[in-house]
Amino acid sequence: MMLSKEFKMVKEKSANFIIFGGSGDLAHRKLYPSLFRLYKAGYLKDHFAVIGTARRPWSDDYFRETIVASLKEYFTDDEKIMSEFAKHFFYQSHDVNDSAHYIALKNLAAKLNDQFEAENNRVYYMAIAPKFFGVVAEHINSEGLKTKDGYNRLVIEKPFGRDLDSACELNGNIAKAFPEDDIYRIDHYLGKEMIQDIPNIRANNPKFEEALNNKYVSNIQVTLAESLGVEDRGGYYETSGVLRDMIQNHIMQIVGAIASDDPAAKRAKDIHKNKTDLFASLKNLTPEQVDTNFVRGQYDIDESGTEKAYRQEDNVAEDSEIETYTAGKIEFDTERWDGVPFYVRSGKRMPNKASRIDIVFNDKVAELGINANTVVTLLIERTNNQSILINGVNYAESAQDFIKFPEEAEFTTGREAYASLIIDILSGNRVHFTLWDELRSTWKYIDSIRERWDSQKADFPNYMSGTMGPDASEMLLERDGNSWIWD
Ligand SMILES: NC(=O)c1ccc[n+]([C@@H]2O[C@H](COP(=O)([O-])OP(=O)(O)OC[C@H]3O[C@@H](n4cnc5c(N)ncnc54)[C@H](OP(=O)(O)O)[C@@H]3O)[C@@H](O)[C@H]2O)c1
């Protein structure tokens, strides 16, 4: 594996991870492979230990076997390296509601801290159902798991609530146990290389940045499209839908990266303030505006009848009103963006997987020497340096040269989102995590859409699998004289 510059520069860190839900899917598919990446890069070496905890009564040896087995799915390294890595892992059977188990966990953590000289640094990772986030945080505090000399950082997976009220309640419970500065709320899109590079790209391309406002931008489009359906996650999806699962968090954060003021800001505090201010300026929607500005859809069978409709999926109600597709027009009440529609969409069973930002300039942009109506596309899943397109052509081959990757942002392999976020957690860098103030604004906005939809019967299913979503999604833009760039 080639290592990115970041990985080469970092020094070994000391920490003890306690992973709640250590036997689960997220831990095995994302966390352990990411920790292994950091181990191979030398970022984690001798001074780290990982306690996996969950109810099932596994032994340390069995736990380690499951880790090596999951690593083999992603890496071709010698098994010896994987086994060496796995020696840092320990298992503690634990029910999150049982106070006595936290004492056992505390004792094990203290022992491992001494054994691995982890400098009393603790990372508590919630890879567990959201309903347990509050109870775990409270017990970590009340049962005295927190160390005095090192740091104690709490990592929370999504979803952070299911509406503003539940997010407030959850945040209240967590805040009783951890100060906001020690809370790391994961939105894994913020760990993606392209999203992290956007401030760099903006700050290093003055003409592009000069054009990023309502004088020169016609509209901005954010698309997160998946070709798969809900697969085996029907049960979860029935409690969520794409509005909560993708728009409230990932799409909003991507919009935040492209639309926040002052991309050159370096301090986490300033970057978060810019994003918080942006989200606070979201133009609220009346119920009637929800009807005109947002579209919901649910997939049907495909043309040949081989793919199931959403309502036929396992653990999905036959008359489910859960949306698998959403498109919408978001607007901000700021001097910079007033009048510029941000069209966003995300859906399942679309023709292809796509994650992209399309910035559509108007004709006035010619004043800046940029061709009228130019479209700049940022591909979020970077695979190489082809990830900025100008009118569909790689920026390096385009006749226009107002935008390119700054040198320090050149594409590097090995920077996987979760690994990158874990480095940030170990370094105490909260830039790529979401703050409570941001979530409060985005939930408030999403709630207004949800409330309107919940009060009206949906005409589902309304798009065929393998298509671009319901027709209303095209009309949403046509009404404004615009059209989707990725079509
Ligand atoms: N999987 C993903 O790709 C993904 C992506 C984004 C976010 N997330 C979030 O990550 C979290 C975990 O998801 P997951 O997919 O990994 O779920 P999962 O596979 O069902 O894992 C849940 C874990 O929680 C443990 N657990 C359940 N009840 C418990 C209890 N009462 N006490 C102690 N441990 C208990 C389970 O083990 P036992 O049954 O042995 O107790 C298991 O280890 C969720 O919040 C999810 O929303 C997951």
Coordinates of C-alpha atoms and ligand atoms in Angstrom, one line a residue:
M1 CA 0.0 0.0 0.0
M2 CA 1.3 3.5 -0.8
L3 CA 0.9 5.8 2.1
S4 CA -0.3 9.3 1.9
K5 CA 1.8 12.2 3.0
E6 CA -0.3 12.6 6.1
F7 CA 0.4 9.0 7.1
K8 CA 4.1 9.4 6.5
M9 CA 4.3 12.5 8.7
V10 CA 2.5 11.2 11.7
K11 CA 4.1 9.9 14.8
E12 CA 3.1 6.9 16.8
K13 CA 0.1 7.6 19.1
S14 CA -0.8 6.1 22.4
A15 CA -4.4 5.2 23.2
N16 CA -6.8 2.7 24.6
F17 CA -9.9 2.2 22.5
I18 CA -13.1 0.9 24.0
I19 CA -15.5 -0.1 21.3
F20 CA -19.1 -0.6 22.3
G21 CA -20.6 -2.9 19.8
G22 CA -17.2 -4.5 19.2
S23 CA -18.7 -7.7 17.8
G24 CA -20.8 -5.8 15.2
D25 CA -20.8 -5.0 11.5
L26 CA -19.5 -1.5 11.6
A27 CA -16.6 -2.5 13.9
H28 CA -15.5 -5.4 11.6
R29 CA -16.1 -3.7 8.3
K30 CA -14.8 -0.2 9.0
L31 CA -13.1 0.2 12.3
Y32 CA -10.7 -2.8 12.5
P33 CA -9.6 -2.4 8.9
S34 CA -8.9 1.3 9.5
L35 CA -7.0 0.6 12.7
F36 CA -5.0 -1.9 10.7
R37 CA -4.2 0.7 8.1
L38 CA -2.9 3.0 10.8
Y39 CA -0.9 0.1 12.3
K40 CA 0.8 -0.7 9.1
A41 CA 1.5 3.0 8.6
G42 CA 3.3 3.1 12.0
Y43 CA 0.7 5.4 13.4
L44 CA -0.4 2.8 15.9
K45 CA 2.4 0.6 16.9
D46 CA 3.3 -0.6 20.5
H47 CA 1.2 1.7 22.7
F48 CA -2.4 1.0 21.8
A49 CA -4.9 -1.5 23.0
V50 CA -8.5 -2.1 21.9
I51 CA -11.3 -3.5 24.0
G52 CA -14.2 -4.8 22.1
T53 CA -17.4 -5.1 24.2
A54 CA -20.8 -6.6 23.4
R55 CA -23.1 -9.1 25.1
R56 CA -22.1 -12.3 23.4
P57 CA -19.6 -14.2 25.5
W58 CA -16.5 -14.3 23.2
S59 CA -13.0 -15.1 24.4
D60 CA -10.0 -12.9 23.5
D61 CA -8.8 -15.6 21.1
Y62 CA -12.2 -15.9 19.3
F63 CA -12.4 -12.1 19.1
R64 CA -9.0 -11.9 17.5
E65 CA -9.9 -14.6 15.0
T66 CA -12.9 -12.6 13.9
I67 CA -10.7 -9.6 13.4
V68 CA -8.1 -11.5 11.3
A69 CA -11.0 -13.0 9.3
S70 CA -12.4 -9.5 8.5
L71 CA -9.0 -8.1 7.6
K72 CA -8.5 -10.9 5.1
E73 CA -11.5 -9.5 3.2
Y74 CA -9.7 -6.2 2.6
F75 CA -6.0 -6.9 2.7
T76 CA -3.6 -9.3 1.2
D77 CA -0.9 -8.9 3.9
D78 CA 0.8 -11.8 5.5
E79 CA -1.4 -13.3 8.2
K80 CA 1.5 -12.9 10.7
I81 CA 1.2 -9.1 10.6
M82 CA -2.6 -9.4 11.1
S83 CA -2.1 -11.7 14.1
E84 CA 0.5 -9.4 15.6
F85 CA -2.0 -6.5 15.2
A86 CA -4.8 -8.6 16.7
K87 CA -2.7 -9.2 19.9
H88 CA -3.6 -5.7 20.8
F89 CA -7.3 -6.7 21.0
F90 CA -9.2 -7.8 24.1
Y91 CA -12.8 -8.7 24.6
Q92 CA -15.1 -7.9 27.5
S93 CA -18.6 -9.3 27.6
H94 CA -20.9 -6.5 28.6
D95 CA -24.5 -5.4 28.6
V96 CA -24.8 -1.6 28.3
N97 CA -27.5 -1.5 30.9
D98 CA -25.6 -3.3 33.6
S99 CA -23.6 -1.0 35.8
A100 CA -21.4 -3.8 37.2
H101 CA -20.0 -4.5 33.8
Y102 CA -18.6 -1.0 33.5
I103 CA -16.5 -1.7 36.6
A104 CA -15.1 -4.8 34.9
L105 CA -14.4 -2.7 31.8
K106 CA -12.7 0.0 33.9
N107 CA -10.4 -2.6 35.5
L108 CA -9.5 -4.1 32.2
A109 CA -8.8 -0.7 30.7
A110 CA -6.6 0.3 33.6
K111 CA -4.6 -3.0 33.3
L112 CA -4.2 -2.5 29.5
N113 CA -3.2 1.1 30.0
D114 CA -0.3 -0.1 32.1
Q115 CA 0.6 -3.0 29.9
F116 CA 0.7 -1.0 26.7
E117 CA 1.7 2.3 28.2
A118 CA -1.3 4.0 26.6
E119 CA -0.7 7.2 28.7
N120 CA -4.3 7.2 30.1
N121 CA -5.7 8.2 26.7
R122 CA -9.1 6.8 26.1
V123 CA -11.3 6.7 23.0
Y124 CA -14.8 5.5 23.7
Y125 CA -16.4 4.5 20.4
M126 CA -20.1 4.0 20.1
A127 CA -20.5 1.4 17.3
I128 CA -23.8 0.4 18.8
A129 CA -27.5 1.2 18.3
P130 CA -28.3 4.9 18.8
K131 CA -30.8 4.1 21.6
F132 CA -27.8 3.1 23.7
F133 CA -25.6 6.2 23.1
G134 CA -27.0 8.1 26.1
V135 CA -26.9 5.2 28.6
V136 CA -23.3 4.3 27.7
A137 CA -22.1 7.9 28.0
E138 CA -23.7 8.3 31.4
H139 CA -22.2 5.1 32.7
I140 CA -18.7 5.9 31.5
N141 CA -19.0 9.0 33.6
S142 CA -20.9 7.6 36.7
E143 CA -18.8 4.5 37.0
G144 CA -15.5 6.4 36.8
L145 CA -14.1 5.1 33.5
K146 CA -12.6 8.4 32.6
T147 CA -9.0 8.9 33.3
K148 CA -7.5 11.9 35.0
D149 CA -4.2 12.5 33.2
G150 CA -4.9 11.5 29.6
Y151 CA -7.7 12.5 27.3
N152 CA -11.2 11.0 27.2
R153 CA -12.9 11.3 23.8
L154 CA -16.3 10.1 22.9
V155 CA -17.0 9.0 19.3
I156 CA -20.6 8.8 18.1
E157 CA -21.9 7.2 15.0
K158 CA -24.8 8.3 13.0
P159 CA -27.8 8.7 13.2
F160 CA -27.6 11.5 15.8
G161 CA -31.3 11.5 16.6
R162 CA -34.3 11.1 14.3
D163 CA -35.6 14.6 14.6
L164 CA -34.7 17.8 16.5
D165 CA -36.4 16.7 19.7
S166 CA -34.7 13.3 19.9
A167 CA -31.4 14.8 18.9
C168 CA -31.8 17.4 21.7
E169 CA -32.6 14.7 24.2
L170 CA -29.6 12.6 23.1
N171 CA -27.3 15.6 23.1
G172 CA -28.5 16.5 26.6
N173 CA -27.7 13.0 27.9
I174 CA -24.3 13.0 26.3
A175 CA -23.5 16.5 27.4
K176 CA -24.0 15.5 31.1
A177 CA -21.1 13.1 30.7
F178 CA -18.8 14.7 28.2
P179 CA -18.0 18.3 27.4
E180 CA -18.7 19.2 23.7
D181 CA -15.0 19.5 23.0
D182 CA -14.5 15.8 23.7
I183 CA -17.4 14.7 21.5
Y184 CA -16.6 13.5 18.0
R185 CA -19.8 13.0 15.9
I186 CA -19.0 11.0 12.8
D187 CA -20.2 11.9 9.4
H188 CA -17.9 9.7 7.3
Y189 CA -18.3 12.0 4.3
L190 CA -16.2 14.5 6.2
G191 CA -13.5 11.9 6.2
K192 CA -13.5 11.7 2.4
E193 CA -10.5 13.1 0.6
M194 CA -12.3 15.3 -1.8
I195 CA -14.5 16.8 0.9
Q196 CA -11.5 17.6 3.0
D197 CA -9.7 19.1 0.0
I198 CA -12.5 21.5 -0.9
P199 CA -11.3 24.3 1.4
N200 CA -7.8 23.9 -0.1
I201 CA -9.1 23.9 -3.6
R202 CA -11.2 27.0 -3.0
A203 CA -8.4 28.8 -1.1
N204 CA -5.8 28.0 -3.8
N205 CA -7.9 28.9 -6.9
P206 CA -8.6 32.7 -6.4
K207 CA -10.7 33.0 -9.6
F208 CA -12.8 30.0 -8.8
E209 CA -13.4 31.4 -5.3
E210 CA -14.2 34.8 -6.6
A211 CA -16.9 33.3 -8.8
L212 CA -18.5 31.3 -6.0
N213 CA -21.4 33.6 -5.2
N214 CA -24.8 34.7 -6.4
K215 CA -23.4 37.1 -9.0
Y216 CA -21.8 34.2 -11.0
V217 CA -23.4 31.0 -9.9
S218 CA -26.6 29.9 -11.5
N219 CA -27.1 26.9 -9.2
I220 CA -25.2 24.2 -7.3
Q221 CA -26.2 20.5 -7.4
V222 CA -25.2 17.8 -5.0
T223 CA -25.9 14.2 -5.9
L224 CA -25.4 11.0 -3.8
A225 CA -26.9 8.2 -5.9
E226 CA -26.7 4.5 -5.2
S227 CA -27.5 1.7 -7.6
L228 CA -28.3 -0.8 -4.8
G229 CA -31.6 -1.0 -3.0
V230 CA -31.9 -1.4 0.8
E231 CA -30.4 -4.9 0.7
D232 CA -30.6 -6.4 4.2
R233 CA -31.1 -3.1 6.0
G234 CA -34.9 -2.9 5.4
G235 CA -35.6 -2.9 9.2
Y236 CA -33.4 0.1 9.8
Y237 CA -34.5 1.9 6.7
E238 CA -38.2 1.7 7.7
T239 CA -37.3 3.9 10.7
S240 CA -35.3 6.4 8.6
G241 CA -35.7 7.0 4.9
V242 CA -33.4 8.9 2.7
L243 CA -34.3 12.3 4.1
R244 CA -32.9 11.4 7.5
D245 CA -30.3 8.9 6.3
M246 CA -28.6 11.1 3.7
I247 CA -29.9 14.6 3.4
Q248 CA -29.9 15.8 7.0
N249 CA -26.2 14.8 7.5
H250 CA -24.1 13.9 4.5
I251 CA -25.7 16.2 1.9
M252 CA -25.9 19.1 4.3
Q253 CA -22.2 18.7 5.2
I254 CA -21.2 18.6 1.6
V255 CA -23.2 21.8 0.9
G256 CA -21.4 23.2 4.0
A257 CA -18.0 22.4 2.5
I258 CA -18.7 24.2 -0.8
A259 CA -20.8 27.1 0.5
S260 CA -19.2 28.2 3.8
D261 CA -17.4 31.5 4.0
D262 CA -13.7 31.9 4.3
P263 CA -12.3 28.5 3.1
A264 CA -8.8 29.6 4.1
A265 CA -9.7 29.6 7.8
K266 CA -7.3 27.2 9.6
R267 CA -8.6 27.0 13.1
A268 CA -11.3 24.4 13.8
K269 CA -13.3 27.0 15.8
D270 CA -13.5 29.4 12.8
I271 CA -14.3 26.6 10.3
H272 CA -17.1 25.4 12.5
K273 CA -18.4 28.9 13.0
N274 CA -18.6 29.5 9.3
K275 CA -20.5 26.3 8.8
T276 CA -22.8 26.9 11.8
D277 CA -23.6 30.4 10.4
L278 CA -24.4 29.0 7.0
F279 CA -26.8 26.4 8.4
A280 CA -28.4 29.0 10.6
S281 CA -29.2 30.9 7.5
L282 CA -31.2 28.1 5.8
K283 CA -34.4 29.6 4.5
N284 CA -37.2 27.9 6.4
L285 CA -39.9 26.2 4.4
T286 CA -43.6 26.7 4.8
P287 CA -45.7 23.5 4.3
E288 CA -46.6 24.7 0.8
Q289 CA -43.0 25.3 0.0
V290 CA -42.2 21.8 1.0
D291 CA -44.7 20.7 -1.6
T292 CA -43.0 22.7 -4.3
N293 CA -39.3 22.5 -3.3
F294 CA -39.0 18.8 -2.2
V295 CA -39.8 15.6 -4.0
R296 CA -40.0 12.1 -2.5
G297 CA -39.9 8.8 -4.2
Q298 CA -39.9 5.1 -3.5
Y299 CA -38.5 2.5 -5.9
D300 CA -40.7 -0.1 -7.7
I301 CA -39.6 -3.2 -9.5
D302 CA -37.3 -2.7 -12.5
E303 CA -38.3 -2.9 -16.1
S304 CA -37.6 -6.6 -16.4
G305 CA -39.3 -7.4 -13.1
T306 CA -36.1 -9.0 -11.7
E307 CA -35.4 -6.4 -9.0
K308 CA -37.8 -6.2 -6.0
A309 CA -39.8 -3.1 -5.2
Y310 CA -39.0 -1.5 -1.9
R311 CA -42.3 -2.7 -0.5
Q312 CA -41.3 -6.3 -1.3
E313 CA -38.0 -6.1 0.6
D314 CA -37.4 -8.0 3.8
N315 CA -38.6 -6.2 7.0
V316 CA -40.4 -3.6 5.0
A317 CA -44.2 -2.9 5.4
E318 CA -46.3 -3.8 2.3
D319 CA -47.8 -0.3 2.4
S320 CA -44.6 1.5 3.6
E321 CA -44.5 5.3 3.1
I322 CA -40.8 5.5 3.6
E323 CA -38.9 7.4 0.8
T324 CA -36.0 5.9 -0.9
Y325 CA -35.4 9.0 -3.0
T326 CA -35.4 12.7 -2.2
A327 CA -34.6 15.7 -4.3
G328 CA -35.0 19.2 -3.1
K329 CA -34.1 22.9 -3.5
I330 CA -32.3 24.4 -0.6
E331 CA -31.8 28.2 -0.3
F332 CA -29.7 30.3 2.1
D333 CA -30.5 33.8 3.4
T334 CA -26.9 35.2 3.1
E335 CA -25.5 38.0 1.0
R336 CA -23.3 35.5 -0.8
W337 CA -25.9 32.9 -1.7
D338 CA -29.2 34.7 -1.7
G339 CA -31.1 33.6 -4.9
V340 CA -28.9 30.6 -5.7
P341 CA -30.7 27.3 -5.5
F342 CA -28.8 24.3 -4.1
Y343 CA -30.5 21.3 -5.7
V344 CA -29.7 18.2 -3.8
R345 CA -30.8 14.6 -4.4
S346 CA -30.1 11.1 -3.1
G347 CA -31.7 7.9 -4.0
K348 CA -31.5 4.1 -4.1
R349 CA -31.7 2.0 -7.2
M350 CA -30.6 4.7 -9.5
P351 CA -28.8 3.7 -12.7
N352 CA -25.3 4.1 -11.3
K353 CA -23.5 5.0 -8.1
A354 CA -22.5 8.7 -8.2
S355 CA -21.3 11.2 -5.6
R356 CA -20.7 14.6 -7.1
I357 CA -21.0 18.3 -6.8
D358 CA -21.9 20.3 -9.9
I359 CA -21.4 24.0 -9.8
V360 CA -23.2 25.7 -12.7
F361 CA -22.0 29.2 -13.5
N362 CA -24.2 31.8 -15.3
D363 CA -23.2 33.9 -18.3
K364 CA -21.9 36.9 -16.3
V365 CA -19.0 34.7 -15.2
A366 CA -17.4 35.7 -18.5
E367 CA -16.4 39.0 -16.7
L368 CA -13.9 36.9 -14.8
G369 CA -12.5 35.2 -17.9
I370 CA -14.4 32.0 -17.3
N371 CA -16.5 30.8 -20.2
A372 CA -20.2 31.6 -19.8
N373 CA -22.3 28.8 -18.4
T374 CA -19.3 26.7 -17.4
V375 CA -19.9 23.7 -15.2
V376 CA -17.3 22.6 -12.6
T377 CA -17.8 19.1 -11.2
L378 CA -16.1 17.8 -8.1
L379 CA -16.3 14.0 -8.0
I380 CA -16.5 13.0 -4.3
E381 CA -15.1 9.5 -4.7
R382 CA -11.7 10.4 -5.9
T383 CA -9.9 7.6 -7.7
N384 CA -7.2 9.6 -9.3
N385 CA -6.5 13.2 -10.3
Q386 CA -9.4 13.2 -12.8
S387 CA -11.7 14.3 -10.1
I388 CA -12.3 17.9 -11.1
L389 CA -14.1 18.3 -14.4
I390 CA -14.7 21.4 -16.4
N391 CA -17.7 20.9 -18.7
G392 CA -17.2 17.2 -18.3
V393 CA -13.5 17.2 -19.2
N394 CA -10.6 16.6 -16.8
Y395 CA -9.4 20.0 -15.6
A396 CA -5.9 19.3 -16.8
E397 CA -7.1 18.8 -20.4
S398 CA -9.5 21.7 -20.4
A399 CA -8.8 24.9 -22.3
Q400 CA -9.8 26.8 -19.2
D401 CA -7.3 26.9 -16.3
F402 CA -9.1 28.7 -13.5
I403 CA -9.3 25.7 -11.3
K404 CA -7.0 22.8 -10.5
F405 CA -5.8 20.8 -7.5
P406 CA -3.3 22.7 -5.4
E407 CA -0.1 20.7 -5.2
E408 CA -0.5 19.7 -1.6
A409 CA -3.9 18.2 -2.4
E410 CA -2.6 15.9 -5.1
F411 CA -4.3 12.5 -5.0
T412 CA -2.8 10.0 -2.6
T413 CA -3.9 6.4 -2.0
G414 CA -4.4 5.0 1.4
R415 CA -6.4 7.9 2.9
E416 CA -9.5 6.0 3.6
A417 CA -12.3 8.0 5.3
Y418 CA -12.5 6.1 8.6
A419 CA -8.7 5.9 9.0
S420 CA -8.5 9.6 8.3
L421 CA -11.1 10.3 11.0
I422 CA -9.4 8.1 13.5
I423 CA -6.2 10.0 13.0
D424 CA -8.1 13.2 13.7
I425 CA -9.6 11.7 16.9
L426 CA -6.2 10.7 18.2
S427 CA -4.8 14.1 17.3
G428 CA -7.7 16.0 19.0
N429 CA -8.7 17.6 15.7
R430 CA -12.4 18.2 15.5
V431 CA -12.5 20.0 12.1
H432 CA -14.0 17.0 10.3
F433 CA -16.7 16.2 12.8
T434 CA -20.2 17.8 13.2
L435 CA -21.0 20.1 16.0
W436 CA -24.2 20.2 17.9
D437 CA -25.0 23.8 16.7
E438 CA -24.8 22.6 13.1
L439 CA -27.1 19.6 13.7
R440 CA -29.7 21.7 15.5
S441 CA -30.1 23.9 12.4
T442 CA -30.2 21.0 9.9
W443 CA -32.6 18.9 12.0
K444 CA -34.9 21.9 12.3
Y445 CA -34.9 22.3 8.5
I446 CA -35.4 18.5 7.9
D447 CA -38.2 18.3 10.5
S448 CA -40.3 20.8 8.5
I449 CA -40.1 18.6 5.5
R450 CA -40.8 15.4 7.4
E451 CA -43.8 16.9 9.2
R452 CA -45.4 17.9 5.9
W453 CA -44.8 14.5 4.4
D454 CA -46.1 12.7 7.4
S455 CA -49.3 14.6 7.1
Q456 CA -49.9 13.6 3.5
K457 CA -50.3 10.2 1.9
A458 CA -47.5 9.4 -0.5
D459 CA -48.2 8.2 -4.0
F460 CA -45.7 5.3 -3.8
P461 CA -44.1 3.5 -5.5
N462 CA -43.4 6.2 -8.1
Y463 CA -40.1 5.3 -9.8
M464 CA -38.8 2.2 -11.4
S465 CA -35.6 0.6 -10.2
G466 CA -32.7 1.6 -12.4
T467 CA -34.1 5.0 -13.3
M468 CA -33.3 8.6 -12.2
G469 CA -36.1 8.8 -9.7
P470 CA -39.6 10.3 -10.0
D471 CA -40.4 12.7 -12.9
A472 CA -41.1 15.4 -10.4
S473 CA -37.4 15.5 -9.7
E474 CA -36.7 16.8 -13.3
M475 CA -39.6 19.2 -13.0
L476 CA -38.2 20.7 -9.8
L477 CA -35.3 22.2 -11.9
E478 CA -37.2 22.7 -15.1
R479 CA -39.5 25.1 -13.3
D480 CA -36.5 27.3 -12.6
G481 CA -35.2 27.0 -16.2
N482 CA -32.4 24.6 -15.0
S483 CA -31.7 20.9 -15.4
W484 CA -29.7 18.2 -13.6
I485 CA -26.1 18.0 -14.9
W486 CA -25.7 14.3 -14.0
D487 CA -28.5 12.7 -15.9
Ligands
LIG1 N1 -22.9 -0.9 9.6 C1 -22.6 0.3 9.0 O1 -22.1 0.3 7.9 C2 -23.0 1.6 9.7 C3 -22.8 2.8 9.0 C4 -23.0 4.0 9.6 C5 -23.4 4.0 10.9 N2 -23.6 2.8 11.6 C6 -24.1 2.9 13.0 O2 -23.1 2.2 13.8 C7 -23.8 1.6 14.9 C8 -23.6 0.1 14.9 O3 -24.1 -0.5 13.6 P1 -23.8 -2.0 13.2 O4 -24.3 -2.0 11.8 O5 -22.4 -2.3 13.5 O6 -24.8 -2.8 14.1 P2 -24.7 -4.3 14.5 O7 -23.9 -5.1 13.6 O8 -26.1 -4.8 14.8 O9 -23.9 -4.3 15.9 C9 -24.4 -3.8 17.1 C10 -23.5 -4.2 18.2 O10 -24.1 -3.8 19.4 C11 -24.0 -4.9 20.3 N3 -25.1 -4.8 21.3 C12 -26.4 -4.9 21.0 N4 -27.2 -4.8 22.1 C13 -26.3 -4.6 23.1 C14 -26.4 -4.5 24.5 N5 -27.6 -4.4 25.1 N6 -25.3 -4.4 25.3 C15 -24.1 -4.4 24.7 N7 -23.9 -4.6 23.4 C16 -25.0 -4.7 22.6 C17 -24.0 -6.1 19.4 O11 -23.5 -7.3 20.0 P3 -24.3 -8.3 20.9 O12 -25.5 -8.7 20.1 O13 -23.3 -9.4 21.1 O14 -24.6 -7.6 22.2 C18 -23.2 -5.7 18.3 O15 -21.8 -5.8 18.6 C19 -25.3 2.0 14.7 O16 -25.5 3.2 15.5 C20 -25.4 2.3 13.3 O17 -26.4 3.2 13.0 C21 -23.4 1.6 11.0

